[in-house]
Amino acid sequence: MTGIGVELLGVIAVGVGAAALLYAGMHLLRKLGWTPARWLLPAGIGLAMVAYAVWNDYAWYDRAVARLPADAQILLVGRDSQPWAPWTYLAPVVIRFAALDPAGISETAEGIRRAGITLVERRGPTLVVPQEFDCAKGLVRPARGAWSASGPSDPAYSAVCEGGG
């Protein structure tokens, strides 16, 4: 099952759980002599499902980072606002990030450092992109790519070359 399928299943499970709790609470209120409004059950279920979906969107980044190795460094974080979630215009949600595990940095005999940059995307596949760094010349080369100038402004270059690898 894909990531969005698991999320949908989670929202449905929260809806079923909220329905059970609200139904029991409304039944208790009827037994006590109060008459709760009929709209409370569907409104409560919908509110619980939306609240879970919002929480899940904002908590995803922390859960994904917690699954990384202990000494992993976050290089870049991508945030975005989504039209179907208007609250994200006030507080954009993290949808992707790049990380580096310093334990995976190796060095060749020529002084070229190699590292795998982990690209994690919400509702997308996680990729590990190998890159090579020539720290002496200030160059970086992606897998099967050409060398290009880099420097301290590049977070991957800084982590690999200035972080000691």
PDB file of N, CA and C in Angstrom, residues 95-146:
ATOM      1  N   ILE A  95       7.444  19.334   2.951  1.00  0.00           N
ATOM      2  CA  ILE A  95       7.073  18.285   2.002  1.00  0.00           C
ATOM      3  C   ILE A  95       8.276  17.489   1.500  1.00  0.00           C
ATOM      4  N   ARG A  96       9.494  18.005   1.760  1.00  0.00           N
ATOM      5  CA  ARG A  96      10.695  17.282   1.335  1.00  0.00           C
ATOM      6  C   ARG A  96      11.888  17.783   2.122  1.00  0.00           C
ATOM      7  N   PHE A  97      12.914  16.942   2.181  1.00  0.00           N
ATOM      8  CA  PHE A  97      14.173  17.377   2.776  1.00  0.00           C
ATOM      9  C   PHE A  97      15.305  16.515   2.258  1.00  0.00           C
ATOM     10  N   ALA A  98      16.522  17.046   2.400  1.00  0.00           N
ATOM     11  CA  ALA A  98      17.738  16.338   2.005  1.00  0.00           C
ATOM     12  C   ALA A  98      18.586  16.145   3.253  1.00  0.00           C
ATOM     13  N   ALA A  99      19.167  14.964   3.388  1.00  0.00           N
ATOM     14  CA  ALA A  99      19.985  14.652   4.561  1.00  0.00           C
ATOM     15  C   ALA A  99      21.260  13.946   4.131  1.00  0.00           C
ATOM     16  N   LEU A 100      22.246  13.993   5.020  1.00  0.00           N
ATOM     17  CA  LEU A 100      23.531  13.360   4.783  1.00  0.00           C
ATOM     18  C   LEU A 100      23.936  12.606   6.041  1.00  0.00           C
ATOM     19  N   ASP A 101      24.350  11.356   5.857  1.00  0.00           N
ATOM     20  CA  ASP A 101      24.879  10.566   6.968  1.00  0.00           C
ATOM     21  C   ASP A 101      26.399  10.639   6.891  1.00  0.00           C
ATOM     22  N   PRO A 102      27.046  11.346   7.823  1.00  0.00           N
ATOM     23  CA  PRO A 102      28.510  11.483   7.772  1.00  0.00           C
ATOM     24  C   PRO A 102      29.243  10.144   7.823  1.00  0.00           C
ATOM     25  N   ALA A 103      28.637   9.127   8.393  1.00  0.00           N
ATOM     26  CA  ALA A 103      29.278   7.810   8.457  1.00  0.00           C
ATOM     27  C   ALA A 103      29.428   7.195   7.069  1.00  0.00           C
ATOM     28  N   GLY A 104      28.649   7.667   6.115  1.00  0.00           N
ATOM     29  CA  GLY A 104      28.711   7.120   4.759  1.00  0.00           C
ATOM     30  C   GLY A 104      29.686   7.840   3.847  1.00  0.00           C
ATOM     31  N   ILE A 105      30.421   8.808   4.359  1.00  0.00           N
ATOM     32  CA  ILE A 105      31.390   9.543   3.528  1.00  0.00           C
ATOM     33  C   ILE A 105      32.668   8.715   3.415  1.00  0.00           C
ATOM     34  N   SER A 106      33.119   8.554   2.180  1.00  0.00           N
ATOM     35  CA  SER A 106      34.375   7.823   1.945  1.00  0.00           C
ATOM     36  C   SER A 106      35.297   8.700   1.103  1.00  0.00           C
ATOM     37  N   GLU A 107      36.579   8.327   1.089  1.00  0.00           N
ATOM     38  CA  GLU A 107      37.547   9.114   0.336  1.00  0.00           C
ATOM     39  C   GLU A 107      38.375   8.176  -0.541  1.00  0.00           C
ATOM     40  N   THR A 108      38.599   8.607  -1.781  1.00  0.00           N
ATOM     41  CA  THR A 108      39.398   7.818  -2.707  1.00  0.00           C
ATOM     42  C   THR A 108      40.870   8.179  -2.531  1.00  0.00           C
ATOM     43  N   ALA A 109      41.722   7.421  -3.207  1.00  0.00           N
ATOM     44  CA  ALA A 109      43.170   7.677  -3.133  1.00  0.00           C
ATOM     45  C   ALA A 109      43.529   9.037  -3.724  1.00  0.00           C
ATOM     46  N   GLU A 110      42.704   9.525  -4.661  1.00  0.00           N
ATOM     47  CA  GLU A 110      42.977  10.828  -5.287  1.00  0.00           C
ATOM     48  C   GLU A 110      42.488  11.993  -4.429  1.00  0.00           C
ATOM     49  N   GLY A 111      41.891  11.729  -3.277  1.00  0.00           N
ATOM     50  CA  GLY A 111      41.394  12.792  -2.412  1.00  0.00           C
ATOM     51  C   GLY A 111      39.975  13.223  -2.711  1.00  0.00           C
ATOM     52  N   ILE A 112      39.282  12.459  -3.528  1.00  0.00           N
ATOM     53  CA  ILE A 112      37.884  12.751  -3.856  1.00  0.00           C
ATOM     54  C   ILE A 112      37.003  12.112  -2.774  1.00  0.00           C
ATOM     55  N   ARG A 113      36.100  12.880  -2.222  1.00  0.00           N
ATOM     56  CA  ARG A 113      35.178  12.346  -1.215  1.00  0.00           C
ATOM     57  C   ARG A 113      33.863  11.967  -1.879  1.00  0.00           C
ATOM     58  N   ARG A 114      33.319  10.849  -1.425  1.00  0.00           N
ATOM     59  CA  ARG A 114      32.035  10.359  -1.944  1.00  0.00           C
ATOM     60  C   ARG A 114      31.040  10.314  -0.797  1.00  0.00           C
ATOM     61  N   ALA A 115      29.821  10.744  -1.093  1.00  0.00           N
ATOM     62  CA  ALA A 115      28.765  10.725  -0.084  1.00  0.00           C
ATOM     63  C   ALA A 115      27.429  10.482  -0.772  1.00  0.00           C
ATOM     64  N   GLY A 116      26.536   9.841  -0.045  1.00  0.00           N
ATOM     65  CA  GLY A 116      25.179   9.633  -0.546  1.00  0.00           C
ATOM     66  C   GLY A 116      24.247  10.640   0.106  1.00  0.00           C
ATOM     67  N   ILE A 117      23.610  11.466  -0.704  1.00  0.00           N
ATOM     68  CA  ILE A 117      22.656  12.451  -0.208  1.00  0.00           C
ATOM     69  C   ILE A 117      21.276  11.785  -0.249  1.00  0.00           C
ATOM     70  N   THR A 118      20.616  11.721   0.890  1.00  0.00           N
ATOM     71  CA  THR A 118      19.295  11.104   0.982  1.00  0.00           C
ATOM     72  C   THR A 118      18.235  12.162   0.727  1.00  0.00           C
ATOM     73  N   LEU A 119      17.412  11.941  -0.283  1.00  0.00           N
ATOM     74  CA  LEU A 119      16.318  12.844  -0.632  1.00  0.00           C
ATOM     75  C   LEU A 119      15.011  12.189  -0.194  1.00  0.00           C
ATOM     76  N   VAL A 120      14.335  12.810   0.752  1.00  0.00           N
ATOM     77  CA  VAL A 120      13.094  12.266   1.299  1.00  0.00           C
ATOM     78  C   VAL A 120      11.960  13.197   0.918  1.00  0.00           C
ATOM     79  N   GLU A 121      10.911  12.637   0.336  1.00  0.00           N
ATOM     80  CA  GLU A 121       9.764  13.433  -0.082  1.00  0.00           C
ATOM     81  C   GLU A 121       8.497  12.844   0.503  1.00  0.00           C
ATOM     82  N   ARG A 122       7.656  13.710   0.993  1.00  0.00           N
ATOM     83  CA  ARG A 122       6.364  13.281   1.540  1.00  0.00           C
ATOM     84  C   ARG A 122       5.558  12.689   0.396  1.00  0.00           C
ATOM     85  N   ARG A 123       5.001  11.535   0.631  1.00  0.00           N
ATOM     86  CA  ARG A 123       4.179  10.817  -0.360  1.00  0.00           C
ATOM     87  C   ARG A 123       4.966  10.501  -1.628  1.00  0.00           C
ATOM     88  N   GLY A 124       6.274  10.334  -1.481  1.00  0.00           N
ATOM     89  CA  GLY A 124       7.111   9.994  -2.618  1.00  0.00           C
ATOM     90  C   GLY A 124       8.202   9.034  -2.197  1.00  0.00           C
ATOM     91  N   PRO A 125       8.911   8.486  -3.158  1.00  0.00           N
ATOM     92  CA  PRO A 125       9.989   7.550  -2.812  1.00  0.00           C
ATOM     93  C   PRO A 125      11.194   8.276  -2.222  1.00  0.00           C
ATOM     94  N   THR A 126      11.904   7.578  -1.352  1.00  0.00           N
ATOM     95  CA  THR A 126      13.147   8.104  -0.789  1.00  0.00           C
ATOM     96  C   THR A 126      14.283   7.655  -1.691  1.00  0.00           C
ATOM     97  N   LEU A 127      15.137   8.597  -2.071  1.00  0.00           N
ATOM     98  CA  LEU A 127      16.243   8.304  -2.971  1.00  0.00           C
ATOM     99  C   LEU A 127      17.563   8.630  -2.289  1.00  0.00           C
ATOM    100  N   VAL A 128      18.576   7.839  -2.579  1.00  0.00           N
ATOM    101  CA  VAL A 128      19.935   8.156  -2.146  1.00  0.00           C
ATOM    102  C   VAL A 128      20.725   8.469  -3.411  1.00  0.00           C
ATOM    103  N   VAL A 129      21.179   9.711  -3.515  1.00  0.00           N
ATOM    104  CA  VAL A 129      21.883  10.184  -4.702  1.00  0.00           C
ATOM    105  C   VAL A 129      23.368  10.270  -4.382  1.00  0.00           C
ATOM    106  N   PRO A 130      24.189   9.455  -5.049  1.00  0.00           N
ATOM    107  CA  PRO A 130      25.634   9.534  -4.790  1.00  0.00           C
ATOM    108  C   PRO A 130      26.236  10.783  -5.423  1.00  0.00           C
ATOM    109  N   GLN A 131      27.110  11.428  -4.671  1.00  0.00           N
ATOM    110  CA  GLN A 131      27.812  12.601  -5.193  1.00  0.00           C
ATOM    111  C   GLN A 131      29.279  12.509  -4.819  1.00  0.00           C
ATOM    112  N   GLU A 132      30.115  13.136  -5.640  1.00  0.00           N
ATOM    113  CA  GLU A 132      31.545  13.194  -5.374  1.00  0.00           C
ATOM    114  C   GLU A 132      31.929  14.642  -5.139  1.00  0.00           C
ATOM    115  N   PHE A 133      32.874  14.850  -4.225  1.00  0.00           N
ATOM    116  CA  PHE A 133      33.303  16.193  -3.849  1.00  0.00           C
ATOM    117  C   PHE A 133      34.822  16.281  -3.949  1.00  0.00           C
ATOM    118  N   ASP A 134      35.318  17.242  -4.718  1.00  0.00           N
ATOM    119  CA  ASP A 134      36.746  17.541  -4.765  1.00  0.00           C
ATOM    120  C   ASP A 134      36.930  18.775  -3.886  1.00  0.00           C
ATOM    121  N   CYS A 135      37.209  18.530  -2.617  1.00  0.00           N
ATOM    122  CA  CYS A 135      37.285  19.613  -1.639  1.00  0.00           C
ATOM    123  C   CYS A 135      38.451  20.556  -1.911  1.00  0.00           C
ATOM    124  N   ALA A 136      39.553  20.038  -2.460  1.00  0.00           N
ATOM    125  CA  ALA A 136      40.728  20.874  -2.730  1.00  0.00           C
ATOM    126  C   ALA A 136      40.441  21.890  -3.835  1.00  0.00           C
ATOM    127  N   LYS A 137      39.657  21.486  -4.832  1.00  0.00           N
ATOM    128  CA  LYS A 137      39.368  22.372  -5.964  1.00  0.00           C
ATOM    129  C   LYS A 137      38.016  23.075  -5.842  1.00  0.00           C
ATOM    130  N   GLY A 138      37.220  22.701  -4.843  1.00  0.00           N
ATOM    131  CA  GLY A 138      35.904  23.315  -4.683  1.00  0.00           C
ATOM    132  C   GLY A 138      34.908  22.876  -5.730  1.00  0.00           C
ATOM    133  N   LEU A 139      34.942  21.577  -6.082  1.00  0.00           N
ATOM    134  CA  LEU A 139      34.064  21.046  -7.118  1.00  0.00           C
ATOM    135  C   LEU A 139      33.160  19.961  -6.548  1.00  0.00           C
ATOM    136  N   VAL A 140      32.026  19.783  -7.182  1.00  0.00           N
ATOM    137  CA  VAL A 140      31.088  18.718  -6.835  1.00  0.00           C
ATOM    138  C   VAL A 140      30.590  18.082  -8.127  1.00  0.00           C
ATOM    139  N   ARG A 141      30.348  16.763  -8.065  1.00  0.00           N
ATOM    140  CA  ARG A 141      29.873  16.048  -9.249  1.00  0.00           C
ATOM    141  C   ARG A 141      28.774  15.086  -8.826  1.00  0.00           C
ATOM    142  N   PRO A 142      27.567  15.243  -9.390  1.00  0.00           N
ATOM    143  CA  PRO A 142      26.513  14.267  -9.125  1.00  0.00           C
ATOM    144  C   PRO A 142      26.794  12.970  -9.879  1.00  0.00           C
ATOM    145  N   ALA A 143      26.107  11.939  -9.554  1.00  0.00           N
ATOM    146  CA  ALA A 143      26.299  10.642 -10.212  1.00  0.00           C
ATOM    147  C   ALA A 143      26.183  10.799 -11.727  1.00  0.00           C
ATOM    148  N   ARG A 144      27.166  10.295 -12.418  1.00  0.00           N
ATOM    149  CA  ARG A 144      27.216  10.333 -13.884  1.00  0.00           C
ATOM    150  C   ARG A 144      27.077  11.747 -14.441  1.00  0.00           C
ATOM    151  N   GLY A 145      27.534  12.743 -13.698  1.00  0.00           N
ATOM    152  CA  GLY A 145      27.429  14.123 -14.152  1.00  0.00           C
ATOM    153  C   GLY A 145      28.790  14.741 -14.330  1.00  0.00           C
ATOM    154  N   ALA A 146      28.807  16.006 -14.623  1.00  0.00           N
ATOM    155  CA  ALA A 146      30.055  16.748 -14.830  1.00  0.00           C
ATOM    156  C   ALA A 146      30.395  17.517 -13.553  1.00  0.00           C
TER     157      ALA A 146
END
